[in-house]
Amino acid sequence: EVQLVESGGGLVQPGGSLRLSCAASGFTFSAYSMTWVRQAPGKGLEWVSTISSGGSNTFYADSVKGRFTISRDNAQNTLYLQLNSLRTEDTAMYYCVRRWFGAGTFDYRGQGTQVTVSS
């Protein structure tokens, strides 16, 4: 059974930082590219970042480029997202996703971790 379990969210002030983690199990983690997406209240899923299976290629949405860093540890079956210089508009539920097809479609996602940026 594929499982993705996110953690690390919380309440942070603007300009602050958080590190999100996603523990994967039930599949060969190192064989898949992985993606972070987010959903703000009342909005659809927004693609944030993708990392290739080996970790050598990373891709970011323009809205987070230069502030967020995606990484992975294939030995630990864990995906990460480092969030720096957080803004109020980054407030959302963050999900890790296996096989993001775009347009809000994917095959598996976790339950999410809430990030709230507020003073």
PDB file of C-alpha atoms in Angstrom:
ATOM      1  CA  GLU A   1       0.000   0.000   0.000  1.00  0.00           C
ATOM      2  CA  VAL A   2       1.391   3.366  -1.037  1.00  0.00           C
ATOM      3  CA  GLN A   3       1.660   5.775   1.890  1.00  0.00           C
ATOM      4  CA  LEU A   4       2.847   9.372   1.945  1.00  0.00           C
ATOM      5  CA  VAL A   5       2.960  11.098   5.341  1.00  0.00           C
ATOM      6  CA  GLU A   6       3.772  14.805   5.513  1.00  0.00           C
ATOM      7  CA  SER A   7       4.979  16.661   8.578  1.00  0.00           C
ATOM      8  CA  GLY A   8       6.681  19.890   9.577  1.00  0.00           C
ATOM      9  CA  GLY A   9       3.978  22.451   8.976  1.00  0.00           C
ATOM     10  CA  GLY A  10       2.993  25.107  11.462  1.00  0.00           C
ATOM     11  CA  LEU A  11       2.399  28.771  12.167  1.00  0.00           C
ATOM     12  CA  VAL A  12       5.230  31.105  11.213  1.00  0.00           C
ATOM     13  CA  GLN A  13       5.655  34.847  10.848  1.00  0.00           C
ATOM     14  CA  PRO A  14       6.292  36.454   7.465  1.00  0.00           C
ATOM     15  CA  GLY A  15       9.943  36.074   6.568  1.00  0.00           C
ATOM     16  CA  GLY A  16      10.260  32.897   8.590  1.00  0.00           C
ATOM     17  CA  SER A  17      11.230  29.381   7.568  1.00  0.00           C
ATOM     18  CA  LEU A  18       9.893  25.852   7.802  1.00  0.00           C
ATOM     19  CA  ARG A  19      11.081  22.449   6.613  1.00  0.00           C
ATOM     20  CA  LEU A  20       8.456  20.018   5.421  1.00  0.00           C
ATOM     21  CA  SER A  21       9.062  16.275   5.247  1.00  0.00           C
ATOM     22  CA  CYS A  22       7.223  13.481   3.472  1.00  0.00           C
ATOM     23  CA  ALA A  23       7.871   9.901   4.529  1.00  0.00           C
ATOM     24  CA  ALA A  24       7.120   7.446   1.731  1.00  0.00           C
ATOM     25  CA  SER A  25       6.431   3.723   1.938  1.00  0.00           C
ATOM     26  CA  GLY A  26       4.827   0.929  -0.035  1.00  0.00           C
ATOM     27  CA  PHE A  27       6.666   1.581  -3.303  1.00  0.00           C
ATOM     28  CA  THR A  28      10.171   1.972  -4.698  1.00  0.00           C
ATOM     29  CA  PHE A  29      10.664   5.614  -3.766  1.00  0.00           C
ATOM     30  CA  SER A  30      13.911   6.011  -5.698  1.00  0.00           C
ATOM     31  CA  ALA A  31      12.177   5.095  -8.967  1.00  0.00           C
ATOM     32  CA  TYR A  32       9.768   8.030  -8.960  1.00  0.00           C
ATOM     33  CA  SER A  33       9.995  11.752  -9.397  1.00  0.00           C
ATOM     34  CA  MET A  34       8.148  13.439  -6.545  1.00  0.00           C
ATOM     35  CA  THR A  35       6.236  16.667  -6.302  1.00  0.00           C
ATOM     36  CA  TRP A  36       5.000  19.145  -3.721  1.00  0.00           C
ATOM     37  CA  VAL A  37       1.682  20.849  -4.358  1.00  0.00           C
ATOM     38  CA  ARG A  38      -0.383  23.158  -2.176  1.00  0.00           C
ATOM     39  CA  GLN A  39      -3.973  24.217  -1.763  1.00  0.00           C
ATOM     40  CA  ALA A  40      -4.966  27.546  -0.282  1.00  0.00           C
ATOM     41  CA  PRO A  41      -8.445  27.979   1.207  1.00  0.00           C
ATOM     42  CA  GLY A  42     -11.053  28.168  -1.527  1.00  0.00           C
ATOM     43  CA  LYS A  43      -8.558  27.468  -4.314  1.00  0.00           C
ATOM     44  CA  GLY A  44      -7.476  24.483  -6.377  1.00  0.00           C
ATOM     45  CA  LEU A  45      -4.275  22.493  -6.170  1.00  0.00           C
ATOM     46  CA  GLU A  46      -1.210  24.501  -7.165  1.00  0.00           C
ATOM     47  CA  TRP A  47       2.010  22.852  -8.317  1.00  0.00           C
ATOM     48  CA  VAL A  48       4.977  24.027  -6.231  1.00  0.00           C
ATOM     49  CA  SER A  49       8.036  21.921  -7.082  1.00  0.00           C
ATOM     50  CA  THR A  50       9.185  18.622  -8.586  1.00  0.00           C
ATOM     51  CA  ILE A  51      12.377  16.635  -8.126  1.00  0.00           C
ATOM     52  CA  SER A  52      13.616  13.844 -10.381  1.00  0.00           C
ATOM     53  CA  SER A  53      13.965  10.304  -9.105  1.00  0.00           C
ATOM     54  CA  GLY A  54      17.687  10.633  -8.478  1.00  0.00           C
ATOM     55  CA  GLY A  55      17.466  14.172  -7.170  1.00  0.00           C
ATOM     56  CA  SER A  56      19.640  15.801  -9.791  1.00  0.00           C
ATOM     57  CA  ASN A  57      16.884  17.814 -11.464  1.00  0.00           C
ATOM     58  CA  THR A  58      14.565  20.209  -9.681  1.00  0.00           C
ATOM     59  CA  PHE A  59      11.791  22.451 -10.918  1.00  0.00           C
ATOM     60  CA  TYR A  60       9.925  25.282  -9.209  1.00  0.00           C
ATOM     61  CA  ALA A  61       6.877  27.424  -9.720  1.00  0.00           C
ATOM     62  CA  ASP A  62       7.786  31.053 -10.352  1.00  0.00           C
ATOM     63  CA  SER A  63       5.986  32.040  -7.157  1.00  0.00           C
ATOM     64  CA  VAL A  64       8.435  30.077  -4.971  1.00  0.00           C
ATOM     65  CA  LYS A  65      11.646  30.098  -7.023  1.00  0.00           C
ATOM     66  CA  GLY A  66      14.581  31.315  -4.977  1.00  0.00           C
ATOM     67  CA  ARG A  67      12.706  30.859  -1.687  1.00  0.00           C
ATOM     68  CA  PHE A  68      11.853  27.137  -1.575  1.00  0.00           C
ATOM     69  CA  THR A  69      14.208  24.178  -2.030  1.00  0.00           C
ATOM     70  CA  ILE A  70      13.101  20.632  -2.780  1.00  0.00           C
ATOM     71  CA  SER A  71      15.335  17.684  -1.926  1.00  0.00           C
ATOM     72  CA  ARG A  72      15.134  13.977  -1.213  1.00  0.00           C
ATOM     73  CA  ASP A  73      16.934  11.203   0.629  1.00  0.00           C
ATOM     74  CA  ASN A  74      16.370   7.974  -1.265  1.00  0.00           C
ATOM     75  CA  ALA A  75      18.101   5.923   1.432  1.00  0.00           C
ATOM     76  CA  GLN A  76      15.508   7.180   3.944  1.00  0.00           C
ATOM     77  CA  ASN A  77      12.558   7.260   1.501  1.00  0.00           C
ATOM     78  CA  THR A  78      11.928  10.873   2.425  1.00  0.00           C
ATOM     79  CA  LEU A  79      11.086  13.987   0.444  1.00  0.00           C
ATOM     80  CA  TYR A  80      11.743  17.482   1.794  1.00  0.00           C
ATOM     81  CA  LEU A  81      10.717  21.045   1.074  1.00  0.00           C
ATOM     82  CA  GLN A  82      12.636  23.887   2.693  1.00  0.00           C
ATOM     83  CA  LEU A  83      10.521  27.024   2.834  1.00  0.00           C
ATOM     84  CA  ASN A  84      12.368  30.310   3.393  1.00  0.00           C
ATOM     85  CA  SER A  85      11.301  33.954   3.266  1.00  0.00           C
ATOM     86  CA  LEU A  86       7.702  32.900   3.774  1.00  0.00           C
ATOM     87  CA  ARG A  87       4.898  35.224   2.744  1.00  0.00           C
ATOM     88  CA  THR A  88       1.264  35.350   3.789  1.00  0.00           C
ATOM     89  CA  GLU A  89       0.299  34.098   0.339  1.00  0.00           C
ATOM     90  CA  ASP A  90       2.216  30.869   1.027  1.00  0.00           C
ATOM     91  CA  THR A  91      -0.473  29.907   3.550  1.00  0.00           C
ATOM     92  CA  ALA A  92      -1.907  26.580   2.353  1.00  0.00           C
ATOM     93  CA  MET A  93      -2.123  22.867   2.955  1.00  0.00           C
ATOM     94  CA  TYR A  94       1.002  21.314   1.471  1.00  0.00           C
ATOM     95  CA  TYR A  95       0.888  17.817  -0.022  1.00  0.00           C
ATOM     96  CA  CYS A  96       3.534  15.500  -1.385  1.00  0.00           C
ATOM     97  CA  VAL A  97       2.479  13.706  -4.517  1.00  0.00           C
ATOM     98  CA  ARG A  98       3.688  10.744  -6.492  1.00  0.00           C
ATOM     99  CA  ARG A  99       3.212  11.073 -10.239  1.00  0.00           C
ATOM    100  CA  TRP A 100       1.825  14.572 -10.734  1.00  0.00           C
ATOM    101  CA  PHE A 101       0.177  14.745 -14.161  1.00  0.00           C
ATOM    102  CA  GLY A 102      -0.739  18.415 -14.030  1.00  0.00           C
ATOM    103  CA  ALA A 103      -4.162  20.057 -13.935  1.00  0.00           C
ATOM    104  CA  GLY A 104      -4.728  18.745 -10.424  1.00  0.00           C
ATOM    105  CA  THR A 105      -4.337  15.083 -11.363  1.00  0.00           C
ATOM    106  CA  PHE A 106      -1.980  12.599  -9.706  1.00  0.00           C
ATOM    107  CA  ASP A 107      -1.947   9.002  -8.540  1.00  0.00           C
ATOM    108  CA  TYR A 108      -1.173   9.292  -4.793  1.00  0.00           C
ATOM    109  CA  ARG A 109      -0.882  12.095  -2.285  1.00  0.00           C
ATOM    110  CA  GLY A 110      -0.523  12.330   1.458  1.00  0.00           C
ATOM    111  CA  GLN A 111      -2.910  13.844   3.978  1.00  0.00           C
ATOM    112  CA  GLY A 112      -1.098  17.150   3.939  1.00  0.00           C
ATOM    113  CA  THR A 113       0.554  19.463   6.435  1.00  0.00           C
ATOM    114  CA  GLN A 114      -0.768  22.966   7.121  1.00  0.00           C
ATOM    115  CA  VAL A 115       1.482  25.987   6.694  1.00  0.00           C
ATOM    116  CA  THR A 116       0.128  29.263   8.045  1.00  0.00           C
ATOM    117  CA  VAL A 117       2.089  32.473   7.562  1.00  0.00           C
ATOM    118  CA  SER A 118       0.751  35.264   9.727  1.00  0.00           C
ATOM    119  CA  SER A 119       1.968  38.007  12.018  1.00  0.00           C
TER     120      SER A 119
END
